Short mmCIF file of the N, C-alpha and C atoms (twelve columns), coordinates in Angstrom:
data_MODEL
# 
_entry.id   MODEL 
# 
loop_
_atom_site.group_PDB 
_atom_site.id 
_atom_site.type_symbol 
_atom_site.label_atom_id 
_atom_site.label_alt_id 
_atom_site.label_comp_id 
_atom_site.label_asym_id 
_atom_site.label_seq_id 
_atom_site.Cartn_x 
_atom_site.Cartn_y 
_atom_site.Cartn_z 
_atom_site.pdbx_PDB_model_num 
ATOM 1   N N  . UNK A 1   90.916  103.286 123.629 1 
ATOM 2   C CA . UNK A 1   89.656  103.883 123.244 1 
ATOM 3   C C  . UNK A 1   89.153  104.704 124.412 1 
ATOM 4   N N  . UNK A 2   88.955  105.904 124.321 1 
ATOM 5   C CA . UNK A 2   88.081  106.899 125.387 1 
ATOM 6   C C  . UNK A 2   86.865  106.316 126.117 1 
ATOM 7   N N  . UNK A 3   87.279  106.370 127.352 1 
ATOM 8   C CA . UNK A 3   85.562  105.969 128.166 1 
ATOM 9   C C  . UNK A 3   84.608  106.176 127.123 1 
ATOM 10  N N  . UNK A 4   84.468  107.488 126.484 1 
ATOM 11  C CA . UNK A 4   83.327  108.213 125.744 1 
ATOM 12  C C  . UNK A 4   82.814  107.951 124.641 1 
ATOM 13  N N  . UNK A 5   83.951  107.087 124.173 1 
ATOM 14  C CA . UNK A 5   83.620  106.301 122.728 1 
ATOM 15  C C  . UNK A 5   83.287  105.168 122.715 1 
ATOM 16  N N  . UNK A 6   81.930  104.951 121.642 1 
ATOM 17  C CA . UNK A 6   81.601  103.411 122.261 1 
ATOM 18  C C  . UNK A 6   82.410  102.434 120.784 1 
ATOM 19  N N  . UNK A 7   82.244  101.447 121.001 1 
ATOM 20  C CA . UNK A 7   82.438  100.482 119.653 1 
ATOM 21  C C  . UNK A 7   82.474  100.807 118.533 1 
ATOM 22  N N  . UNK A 8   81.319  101.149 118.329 1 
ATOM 23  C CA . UNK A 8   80.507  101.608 117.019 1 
ATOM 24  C C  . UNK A 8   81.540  103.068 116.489 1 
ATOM 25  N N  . UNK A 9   81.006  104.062 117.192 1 
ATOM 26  C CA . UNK A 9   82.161  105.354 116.740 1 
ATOM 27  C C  . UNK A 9   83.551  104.756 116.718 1 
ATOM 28  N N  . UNK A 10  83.973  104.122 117.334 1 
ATOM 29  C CA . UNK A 10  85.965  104.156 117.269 1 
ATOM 30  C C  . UNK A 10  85.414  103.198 115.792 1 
ATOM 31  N N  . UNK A 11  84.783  102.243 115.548 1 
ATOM 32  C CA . UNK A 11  85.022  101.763 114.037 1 
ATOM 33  C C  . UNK A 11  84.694  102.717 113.247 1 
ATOM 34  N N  . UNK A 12  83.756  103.789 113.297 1 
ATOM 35  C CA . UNK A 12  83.778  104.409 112.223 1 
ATOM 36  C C  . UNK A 12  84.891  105.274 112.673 1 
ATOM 37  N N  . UNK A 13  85.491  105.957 113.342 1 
ATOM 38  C CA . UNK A 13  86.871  106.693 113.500 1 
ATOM 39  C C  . UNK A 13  87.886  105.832 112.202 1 
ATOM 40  N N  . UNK A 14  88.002  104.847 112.773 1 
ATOM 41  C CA . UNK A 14  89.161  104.344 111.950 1 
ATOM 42  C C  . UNK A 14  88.917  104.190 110.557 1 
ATOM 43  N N  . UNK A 15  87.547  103.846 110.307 1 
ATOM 44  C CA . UNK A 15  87.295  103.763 108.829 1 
ATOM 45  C C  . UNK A 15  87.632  104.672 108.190 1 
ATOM 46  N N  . UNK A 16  87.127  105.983 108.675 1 
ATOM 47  C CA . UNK A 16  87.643  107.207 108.541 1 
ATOM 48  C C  . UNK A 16  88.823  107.935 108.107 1 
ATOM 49  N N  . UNK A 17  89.789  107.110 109.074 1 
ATOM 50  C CA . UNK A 17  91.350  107.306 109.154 1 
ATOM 51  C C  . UNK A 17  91.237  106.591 107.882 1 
ATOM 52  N N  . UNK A 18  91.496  105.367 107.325 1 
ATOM 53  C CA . UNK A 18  91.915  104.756 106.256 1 
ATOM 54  C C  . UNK A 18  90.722  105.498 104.664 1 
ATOM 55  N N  . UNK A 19  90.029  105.947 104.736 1 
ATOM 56  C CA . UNK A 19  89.359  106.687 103.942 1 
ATOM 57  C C  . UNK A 19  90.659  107.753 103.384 1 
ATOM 58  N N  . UNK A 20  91.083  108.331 104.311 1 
ATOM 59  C CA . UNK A 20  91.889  109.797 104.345 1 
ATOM 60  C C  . UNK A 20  93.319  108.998 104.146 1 
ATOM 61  N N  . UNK A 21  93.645  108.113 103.719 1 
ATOM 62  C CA . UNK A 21  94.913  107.217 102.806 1 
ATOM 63  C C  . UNK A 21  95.097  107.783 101.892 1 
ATOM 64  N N  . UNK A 22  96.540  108.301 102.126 1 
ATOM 65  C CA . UNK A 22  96.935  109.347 100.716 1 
ATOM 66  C C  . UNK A 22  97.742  107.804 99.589  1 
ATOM 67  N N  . UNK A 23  98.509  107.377 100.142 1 
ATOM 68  C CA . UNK A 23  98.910  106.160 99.775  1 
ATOM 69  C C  . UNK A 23  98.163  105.356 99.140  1 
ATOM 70  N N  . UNK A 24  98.287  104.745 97.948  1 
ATOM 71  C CA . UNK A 24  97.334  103.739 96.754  1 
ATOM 72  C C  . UNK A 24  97.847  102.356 97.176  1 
ATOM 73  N N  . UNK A 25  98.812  102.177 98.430  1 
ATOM 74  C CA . UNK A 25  98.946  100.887 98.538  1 
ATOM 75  C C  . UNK A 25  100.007 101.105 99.841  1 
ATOM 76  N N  . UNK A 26  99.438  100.325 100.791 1 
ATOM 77  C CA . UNK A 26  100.340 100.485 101.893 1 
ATOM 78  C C  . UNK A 26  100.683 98.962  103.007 1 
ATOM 79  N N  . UNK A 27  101.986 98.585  102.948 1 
ATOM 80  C CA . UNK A 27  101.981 97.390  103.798 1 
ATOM 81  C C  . UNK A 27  100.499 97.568  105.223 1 
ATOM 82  N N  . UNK A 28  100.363 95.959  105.022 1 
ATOM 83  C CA . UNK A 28  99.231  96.160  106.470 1 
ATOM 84  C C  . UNK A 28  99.943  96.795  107.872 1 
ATOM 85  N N  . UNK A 29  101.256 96.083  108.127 1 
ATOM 86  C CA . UNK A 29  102.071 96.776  109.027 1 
ATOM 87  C C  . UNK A 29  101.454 98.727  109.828 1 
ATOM 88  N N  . UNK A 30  101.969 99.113  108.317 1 
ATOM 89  C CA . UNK A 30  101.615 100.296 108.954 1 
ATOM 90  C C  . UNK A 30  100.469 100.882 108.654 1 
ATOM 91  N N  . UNK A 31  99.057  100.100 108.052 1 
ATOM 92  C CA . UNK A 31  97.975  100.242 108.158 1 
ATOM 93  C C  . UNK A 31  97.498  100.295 109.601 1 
ATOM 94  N N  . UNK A 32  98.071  98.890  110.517 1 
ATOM 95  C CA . UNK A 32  97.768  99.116  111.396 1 
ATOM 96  C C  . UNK A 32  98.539  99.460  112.297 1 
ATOM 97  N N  . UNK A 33  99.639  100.623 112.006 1 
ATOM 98  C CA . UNK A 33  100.382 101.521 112.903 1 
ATOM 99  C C  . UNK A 33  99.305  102.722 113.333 1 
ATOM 100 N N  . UNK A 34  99.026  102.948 111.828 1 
ATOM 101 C CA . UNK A 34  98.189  104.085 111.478 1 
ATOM 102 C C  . UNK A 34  97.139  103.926 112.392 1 
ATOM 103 N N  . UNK A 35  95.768  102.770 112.152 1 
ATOM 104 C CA . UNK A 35  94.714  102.893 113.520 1 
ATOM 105 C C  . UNK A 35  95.222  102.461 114.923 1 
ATOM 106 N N  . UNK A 36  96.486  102.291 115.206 1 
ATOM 107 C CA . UNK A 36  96.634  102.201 116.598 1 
ATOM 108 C C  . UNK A 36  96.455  103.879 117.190 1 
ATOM 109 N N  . UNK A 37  96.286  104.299 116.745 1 
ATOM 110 C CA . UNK A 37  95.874  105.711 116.791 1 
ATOM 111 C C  . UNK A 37  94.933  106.176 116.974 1 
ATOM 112 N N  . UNK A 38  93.694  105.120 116.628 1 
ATOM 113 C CA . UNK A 38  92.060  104.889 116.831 1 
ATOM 114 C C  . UNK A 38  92.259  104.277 118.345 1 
ATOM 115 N N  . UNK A 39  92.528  103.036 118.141 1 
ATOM 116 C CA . UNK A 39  92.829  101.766 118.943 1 
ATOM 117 C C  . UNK A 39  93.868  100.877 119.153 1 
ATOM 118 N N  . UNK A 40  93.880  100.383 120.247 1 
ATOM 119 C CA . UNK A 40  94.895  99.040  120.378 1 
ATOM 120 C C  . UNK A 40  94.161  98.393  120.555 1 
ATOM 121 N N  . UNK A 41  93.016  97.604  120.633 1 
ATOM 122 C CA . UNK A 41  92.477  96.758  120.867 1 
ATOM 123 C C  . UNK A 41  92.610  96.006  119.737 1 
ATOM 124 N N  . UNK A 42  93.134  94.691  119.311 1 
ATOM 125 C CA . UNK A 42  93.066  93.572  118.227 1 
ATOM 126 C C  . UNK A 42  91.807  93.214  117.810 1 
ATOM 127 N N  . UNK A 43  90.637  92.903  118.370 1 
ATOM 128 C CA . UNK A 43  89.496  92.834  118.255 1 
ATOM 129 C C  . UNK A 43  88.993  93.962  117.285 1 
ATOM 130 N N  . UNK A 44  89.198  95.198  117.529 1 
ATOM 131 C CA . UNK A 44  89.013  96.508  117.396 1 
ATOM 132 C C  . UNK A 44  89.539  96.841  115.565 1 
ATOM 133 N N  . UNK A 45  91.174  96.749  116.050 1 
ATOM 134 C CA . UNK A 45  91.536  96.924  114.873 1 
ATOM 135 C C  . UNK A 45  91.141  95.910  113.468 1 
ATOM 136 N N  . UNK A 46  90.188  94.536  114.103 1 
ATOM 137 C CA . UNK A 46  90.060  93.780  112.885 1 
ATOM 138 C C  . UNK A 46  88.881  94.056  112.413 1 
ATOM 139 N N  . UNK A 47  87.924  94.567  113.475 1 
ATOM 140 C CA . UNK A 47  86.476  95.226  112.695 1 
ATOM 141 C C  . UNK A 47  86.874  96.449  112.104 1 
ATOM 142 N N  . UNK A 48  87.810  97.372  112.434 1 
ATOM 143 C CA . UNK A 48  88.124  98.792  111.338 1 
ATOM 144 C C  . UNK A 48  88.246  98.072  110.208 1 
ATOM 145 N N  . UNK A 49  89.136  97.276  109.872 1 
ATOM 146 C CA . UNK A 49  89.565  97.144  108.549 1 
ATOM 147 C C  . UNK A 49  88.868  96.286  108.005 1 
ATOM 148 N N  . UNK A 50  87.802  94.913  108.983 1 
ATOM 149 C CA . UNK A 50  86.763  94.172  107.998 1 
ATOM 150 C C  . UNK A 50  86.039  95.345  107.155 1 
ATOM 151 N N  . UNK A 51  85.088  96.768  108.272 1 
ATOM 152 C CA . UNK A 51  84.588  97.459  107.749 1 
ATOM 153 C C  . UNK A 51  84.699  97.829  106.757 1 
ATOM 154 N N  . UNK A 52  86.015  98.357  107.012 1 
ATOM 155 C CA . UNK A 52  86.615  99.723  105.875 1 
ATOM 156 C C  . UNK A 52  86.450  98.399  104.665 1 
ATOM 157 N N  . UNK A 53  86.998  97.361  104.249 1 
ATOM 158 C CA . UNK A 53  86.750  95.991  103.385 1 
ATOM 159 C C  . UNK A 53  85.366  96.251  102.588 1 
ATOM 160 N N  . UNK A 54  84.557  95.590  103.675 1 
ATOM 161 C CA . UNK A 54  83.280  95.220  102.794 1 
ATOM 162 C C  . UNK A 54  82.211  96.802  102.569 1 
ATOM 163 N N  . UNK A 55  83.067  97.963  103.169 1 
ATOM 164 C CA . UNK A 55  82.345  99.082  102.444 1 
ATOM 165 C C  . UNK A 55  83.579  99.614  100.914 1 
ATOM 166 N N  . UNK A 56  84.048  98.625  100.915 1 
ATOM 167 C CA . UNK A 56  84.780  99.327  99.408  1 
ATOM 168 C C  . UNK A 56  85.693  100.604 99.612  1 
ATOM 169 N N  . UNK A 57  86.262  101.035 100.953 1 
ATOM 170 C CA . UNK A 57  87.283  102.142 100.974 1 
ATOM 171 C C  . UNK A 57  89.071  100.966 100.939 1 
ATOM 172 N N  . UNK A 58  89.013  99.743  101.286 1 
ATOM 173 C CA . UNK A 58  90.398  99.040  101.344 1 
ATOM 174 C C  . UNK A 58  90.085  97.661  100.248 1 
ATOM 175 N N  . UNK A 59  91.176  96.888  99.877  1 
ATOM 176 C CA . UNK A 59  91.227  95.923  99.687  1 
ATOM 177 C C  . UNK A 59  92.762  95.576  100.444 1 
ATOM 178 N N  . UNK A 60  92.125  94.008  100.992 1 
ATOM 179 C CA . UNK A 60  93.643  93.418  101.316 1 
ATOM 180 C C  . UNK A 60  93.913  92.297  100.832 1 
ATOM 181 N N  . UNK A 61  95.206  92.353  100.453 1 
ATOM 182 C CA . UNK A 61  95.525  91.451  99.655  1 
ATOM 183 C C  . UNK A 61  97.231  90.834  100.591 1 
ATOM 184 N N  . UNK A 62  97.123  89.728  101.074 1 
ATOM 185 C CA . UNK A 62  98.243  89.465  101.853 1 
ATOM 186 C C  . UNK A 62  98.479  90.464  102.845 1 
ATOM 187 N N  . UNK A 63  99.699  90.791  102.365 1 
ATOM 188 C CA . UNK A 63  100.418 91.456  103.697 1 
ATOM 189 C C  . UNK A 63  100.148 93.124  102.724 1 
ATOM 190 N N  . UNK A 64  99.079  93.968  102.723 1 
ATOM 191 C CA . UNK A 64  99.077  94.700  102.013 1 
ATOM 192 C C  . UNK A 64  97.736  95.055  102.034 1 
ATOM 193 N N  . UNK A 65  97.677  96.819  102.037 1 
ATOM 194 C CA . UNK A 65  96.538  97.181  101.807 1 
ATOM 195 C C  . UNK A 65  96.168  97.886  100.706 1 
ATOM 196 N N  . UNK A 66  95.249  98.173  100.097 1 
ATOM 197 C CA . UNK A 66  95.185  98.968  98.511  1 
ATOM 198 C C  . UNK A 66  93.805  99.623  98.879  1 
ATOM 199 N N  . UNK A 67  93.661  101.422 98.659  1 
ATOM 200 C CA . UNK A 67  93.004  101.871 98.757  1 
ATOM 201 C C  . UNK A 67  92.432  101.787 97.233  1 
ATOM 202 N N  . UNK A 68  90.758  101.820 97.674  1 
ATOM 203 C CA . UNK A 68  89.624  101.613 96.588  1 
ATOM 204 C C  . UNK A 68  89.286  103.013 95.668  1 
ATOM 205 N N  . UNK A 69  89.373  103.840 96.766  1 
ATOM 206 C CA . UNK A 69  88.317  105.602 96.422  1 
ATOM 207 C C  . UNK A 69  89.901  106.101 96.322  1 
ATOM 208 N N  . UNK A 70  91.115  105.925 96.353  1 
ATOM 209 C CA . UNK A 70  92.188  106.512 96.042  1 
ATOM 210 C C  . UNK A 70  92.051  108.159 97.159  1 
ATOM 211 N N  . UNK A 71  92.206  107.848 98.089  1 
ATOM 212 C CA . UNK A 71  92.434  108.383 99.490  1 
ATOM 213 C C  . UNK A 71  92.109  110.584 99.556  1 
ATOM 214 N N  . UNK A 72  91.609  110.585 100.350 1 
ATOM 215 C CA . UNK A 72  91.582  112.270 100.141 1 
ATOM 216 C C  . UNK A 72  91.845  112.887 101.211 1 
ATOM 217 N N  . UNK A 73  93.227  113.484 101.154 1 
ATOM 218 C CA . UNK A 73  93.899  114.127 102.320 1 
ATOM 219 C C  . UNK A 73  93.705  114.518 103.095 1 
ATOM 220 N N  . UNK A 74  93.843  114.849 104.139 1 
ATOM 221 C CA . UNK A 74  93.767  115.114 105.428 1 
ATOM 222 C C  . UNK A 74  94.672  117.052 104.911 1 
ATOM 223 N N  . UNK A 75  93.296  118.053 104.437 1 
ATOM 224 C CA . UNK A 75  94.349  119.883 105.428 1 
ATOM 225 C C  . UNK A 75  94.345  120.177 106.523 1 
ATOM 226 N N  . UNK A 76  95.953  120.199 106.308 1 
ATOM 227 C CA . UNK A 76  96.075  120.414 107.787 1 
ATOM 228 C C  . UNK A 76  95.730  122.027 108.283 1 
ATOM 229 N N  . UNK A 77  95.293  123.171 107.623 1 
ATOM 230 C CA . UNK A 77  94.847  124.454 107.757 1 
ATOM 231 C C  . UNK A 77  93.544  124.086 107.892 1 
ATOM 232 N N  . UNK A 78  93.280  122.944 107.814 1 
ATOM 233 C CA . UNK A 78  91.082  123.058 108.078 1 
ATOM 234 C C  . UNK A 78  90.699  122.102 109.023 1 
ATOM 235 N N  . UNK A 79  91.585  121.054 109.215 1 
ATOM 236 C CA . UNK A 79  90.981  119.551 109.743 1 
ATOM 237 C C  . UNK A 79  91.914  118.586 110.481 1 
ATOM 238 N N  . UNK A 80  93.026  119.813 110.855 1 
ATOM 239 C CA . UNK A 80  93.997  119.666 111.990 1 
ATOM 240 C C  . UNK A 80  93.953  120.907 112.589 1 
ATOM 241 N N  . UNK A 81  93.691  120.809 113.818 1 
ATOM 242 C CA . UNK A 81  93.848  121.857 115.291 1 
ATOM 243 C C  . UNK A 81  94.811  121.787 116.375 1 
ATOM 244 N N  . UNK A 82  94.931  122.910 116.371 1 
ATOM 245 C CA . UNK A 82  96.418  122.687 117.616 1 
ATOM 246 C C  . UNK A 82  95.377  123.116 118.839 1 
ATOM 247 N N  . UNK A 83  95.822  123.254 120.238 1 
ATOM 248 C CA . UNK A 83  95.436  123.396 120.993 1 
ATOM 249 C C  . UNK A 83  96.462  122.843 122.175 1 
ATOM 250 N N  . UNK A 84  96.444  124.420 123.460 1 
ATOM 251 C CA . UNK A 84  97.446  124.319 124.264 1 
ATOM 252 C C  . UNK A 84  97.553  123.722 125.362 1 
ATOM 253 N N  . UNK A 85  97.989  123.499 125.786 1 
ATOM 254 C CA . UNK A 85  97.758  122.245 127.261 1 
ATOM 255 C C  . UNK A 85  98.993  121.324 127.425 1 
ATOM 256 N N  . UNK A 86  98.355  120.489 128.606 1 
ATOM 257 C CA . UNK A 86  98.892  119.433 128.903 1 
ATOM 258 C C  . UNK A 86  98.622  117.925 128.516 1 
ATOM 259 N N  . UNK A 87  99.084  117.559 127.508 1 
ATOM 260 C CA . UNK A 87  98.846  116.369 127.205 1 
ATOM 261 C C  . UNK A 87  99.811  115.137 126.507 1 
ATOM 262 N N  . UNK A 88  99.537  114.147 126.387 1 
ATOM 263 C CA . UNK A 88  100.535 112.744 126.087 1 
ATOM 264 C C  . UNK A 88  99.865  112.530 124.642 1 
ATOM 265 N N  . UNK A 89  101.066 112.251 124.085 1 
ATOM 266 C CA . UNK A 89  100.676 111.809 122.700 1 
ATOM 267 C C  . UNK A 89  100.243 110.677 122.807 1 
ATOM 268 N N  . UNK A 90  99.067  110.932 121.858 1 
ATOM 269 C CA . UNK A 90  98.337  109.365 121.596 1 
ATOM 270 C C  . UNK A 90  98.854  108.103 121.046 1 
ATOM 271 N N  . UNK A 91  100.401 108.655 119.989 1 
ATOM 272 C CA . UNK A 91  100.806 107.550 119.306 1 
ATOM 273 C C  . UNK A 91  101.958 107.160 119.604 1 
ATOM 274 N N  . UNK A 92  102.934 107.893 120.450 1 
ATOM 275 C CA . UNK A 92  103.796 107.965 121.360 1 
ATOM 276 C C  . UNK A 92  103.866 107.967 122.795 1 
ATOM 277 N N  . UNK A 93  102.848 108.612 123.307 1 
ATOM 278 C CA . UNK A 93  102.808 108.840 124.886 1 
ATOM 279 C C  . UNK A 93  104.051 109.519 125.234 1 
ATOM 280 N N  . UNK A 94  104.306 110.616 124.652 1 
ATOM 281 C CA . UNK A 94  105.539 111.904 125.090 1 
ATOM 282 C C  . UNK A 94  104.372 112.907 125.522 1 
ATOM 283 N N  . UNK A 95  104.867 113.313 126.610 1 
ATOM 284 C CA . UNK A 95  104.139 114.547 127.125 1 
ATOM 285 C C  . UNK A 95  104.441 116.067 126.120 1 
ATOM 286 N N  . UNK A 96  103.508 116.308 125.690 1 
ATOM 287 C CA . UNK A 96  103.548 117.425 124.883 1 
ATOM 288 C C  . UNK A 96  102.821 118.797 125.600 1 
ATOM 289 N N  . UNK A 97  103.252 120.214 125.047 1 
ATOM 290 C CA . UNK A 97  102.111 120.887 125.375 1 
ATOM 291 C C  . UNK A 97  101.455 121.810 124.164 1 
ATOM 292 N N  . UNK A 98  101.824 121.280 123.465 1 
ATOM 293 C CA . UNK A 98  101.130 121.631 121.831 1 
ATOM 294 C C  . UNK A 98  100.461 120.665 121.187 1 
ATOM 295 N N  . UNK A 99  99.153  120.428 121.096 1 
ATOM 296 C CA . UNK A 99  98.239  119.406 121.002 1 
ATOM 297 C C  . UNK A 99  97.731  118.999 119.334 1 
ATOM 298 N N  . UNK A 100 98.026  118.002 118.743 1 
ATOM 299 C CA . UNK A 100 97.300  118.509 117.243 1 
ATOM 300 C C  . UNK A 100 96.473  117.687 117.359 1 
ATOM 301 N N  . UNK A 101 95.118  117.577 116.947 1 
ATOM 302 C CA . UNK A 101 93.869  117.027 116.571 1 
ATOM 303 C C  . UNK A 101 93.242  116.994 115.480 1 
ATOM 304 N N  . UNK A 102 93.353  116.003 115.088 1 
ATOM 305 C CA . UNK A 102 92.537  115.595 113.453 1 
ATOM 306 C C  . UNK A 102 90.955  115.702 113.782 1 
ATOM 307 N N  . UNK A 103 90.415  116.352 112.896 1 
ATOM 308 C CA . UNK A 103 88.961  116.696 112.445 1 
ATOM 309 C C  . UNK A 103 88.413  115.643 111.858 1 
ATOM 310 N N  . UNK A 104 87.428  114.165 111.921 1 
ATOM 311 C CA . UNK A 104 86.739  113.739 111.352 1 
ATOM 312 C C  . UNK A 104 85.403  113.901 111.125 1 
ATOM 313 N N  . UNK A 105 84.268  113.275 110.555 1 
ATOM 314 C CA . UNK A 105 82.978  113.813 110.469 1 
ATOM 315 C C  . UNK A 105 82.974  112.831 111.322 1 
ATOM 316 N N  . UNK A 106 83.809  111.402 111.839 1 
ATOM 317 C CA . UNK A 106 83.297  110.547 113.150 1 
ATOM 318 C C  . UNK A 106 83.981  111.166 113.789 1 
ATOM 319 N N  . UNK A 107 84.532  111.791 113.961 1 
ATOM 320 C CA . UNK A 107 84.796  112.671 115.582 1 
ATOM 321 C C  . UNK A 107 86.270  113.252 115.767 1 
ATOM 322 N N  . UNK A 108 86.618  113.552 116.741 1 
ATOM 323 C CA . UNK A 108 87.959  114.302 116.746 1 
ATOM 324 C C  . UNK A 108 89.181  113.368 117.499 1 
ATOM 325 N N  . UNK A 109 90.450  112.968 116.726 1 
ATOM 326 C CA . UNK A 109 91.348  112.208 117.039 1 
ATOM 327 C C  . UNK A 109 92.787  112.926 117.693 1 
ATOM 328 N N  . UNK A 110 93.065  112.584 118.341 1 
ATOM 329 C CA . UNK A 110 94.298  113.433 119.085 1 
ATOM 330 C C  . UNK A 110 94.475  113.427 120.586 1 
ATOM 331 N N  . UNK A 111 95.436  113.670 121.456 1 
ATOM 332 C CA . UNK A 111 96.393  114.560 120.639 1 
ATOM 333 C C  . UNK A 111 97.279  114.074 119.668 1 
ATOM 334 N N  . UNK A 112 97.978  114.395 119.475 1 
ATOM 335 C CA . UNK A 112 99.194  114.617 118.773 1 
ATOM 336 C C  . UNK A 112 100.387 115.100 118.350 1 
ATOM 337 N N  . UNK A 113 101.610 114.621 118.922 1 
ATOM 338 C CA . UNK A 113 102.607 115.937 118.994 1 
ATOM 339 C C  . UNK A 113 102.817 116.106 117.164 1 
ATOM 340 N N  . UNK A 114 103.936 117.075 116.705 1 
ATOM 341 C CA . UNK A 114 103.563 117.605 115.451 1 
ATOM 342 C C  . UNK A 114 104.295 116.040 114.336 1 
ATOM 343 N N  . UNK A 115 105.018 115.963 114.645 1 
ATOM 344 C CA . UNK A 115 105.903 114.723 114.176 1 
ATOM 345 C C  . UNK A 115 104.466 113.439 113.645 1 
ATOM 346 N N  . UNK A 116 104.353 113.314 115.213 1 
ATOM 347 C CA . UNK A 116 103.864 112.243 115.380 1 
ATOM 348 C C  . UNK A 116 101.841 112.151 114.526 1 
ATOM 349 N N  . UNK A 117 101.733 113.232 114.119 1 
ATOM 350 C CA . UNK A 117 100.254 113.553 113.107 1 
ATOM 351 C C  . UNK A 117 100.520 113.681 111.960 1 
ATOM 352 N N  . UNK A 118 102.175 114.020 111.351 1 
ATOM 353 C CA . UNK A 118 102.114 113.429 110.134 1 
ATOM 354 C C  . UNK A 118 102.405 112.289 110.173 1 
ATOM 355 N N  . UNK A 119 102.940 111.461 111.189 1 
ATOM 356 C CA . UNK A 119 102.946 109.558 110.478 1 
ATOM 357 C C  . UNK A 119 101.944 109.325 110.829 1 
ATOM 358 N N  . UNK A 120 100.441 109.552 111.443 1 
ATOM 359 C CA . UNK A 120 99.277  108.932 111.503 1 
ATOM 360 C C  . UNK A 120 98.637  109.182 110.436 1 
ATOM 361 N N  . UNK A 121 99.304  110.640 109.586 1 
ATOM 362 C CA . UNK A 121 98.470  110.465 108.267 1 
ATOM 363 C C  . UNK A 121 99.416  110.546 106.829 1 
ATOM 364 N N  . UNK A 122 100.607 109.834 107.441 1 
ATOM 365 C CA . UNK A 122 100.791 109.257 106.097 1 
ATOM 366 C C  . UNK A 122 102.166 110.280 105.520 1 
ATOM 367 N N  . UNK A 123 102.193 111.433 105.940 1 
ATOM 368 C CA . UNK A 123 103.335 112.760 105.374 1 
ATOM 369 C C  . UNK A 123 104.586 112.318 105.677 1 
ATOM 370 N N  . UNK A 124 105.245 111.401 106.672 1 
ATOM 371 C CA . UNK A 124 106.163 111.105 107.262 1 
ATOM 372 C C  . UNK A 124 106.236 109.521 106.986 1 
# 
């Protein structure tokens, strides 16, 4: 989690992320592949998904997640940004210098090398 982000925003980040579930049903596994991308914190990742729960965007059922609102994509022409530099992927940690960044209304997630932003949202 960024110095800059407190608690509160990285849970709504991730809620976020699982909102934008193109998938109608996805092992928890890579539910929480997917917000390690928010967070690694265990603590962290169990308030994303209580949240995302008792606001009606997930249900879990065992080893399994089932989106509620049936998920609304992530364009990547509006609400993914590249940007040039020096930077480590967030979900890999490969040094990249082509940056992709997901657009949320909780805030902006990335980087991201190109691979590695479609398995955080699901294309891969």
């Amino acid at each position: 989690m960024p110095s800059n982000r407190t608690r509160e925003e990285t849970i709504e980040l991730g809620v976020e992320l699982l909102e934008h579930l193109e998938d109608e049903e996805l092992p928890l596994a890579e539910a929480m592949d997917r917000i390690e991308a928010v967070t690694t914190n265990p603590a962290l990742t169990r308030d994303i998904l209580d949240t995302a729960e008792d606001r009606g965007v997930i249900d879990r059922e065992g080893a399994s997640v089932r989106t509620r609102r049936g998920g609304s994509f992530v364009r990547f022409e509006s609400e993914v940004v590249t940007r040039e530099g020096d930077f480590s992927c967030r979900r890999c940690g490969t040094a990249i210098t082509t940056g992709h960044f997901v657009r949320f209304e909780a805030g902006e997630l990335g980087p991201f090398g190109s691979s590695c932003v479609r398995k955080v949202l699901g294309r891969e």
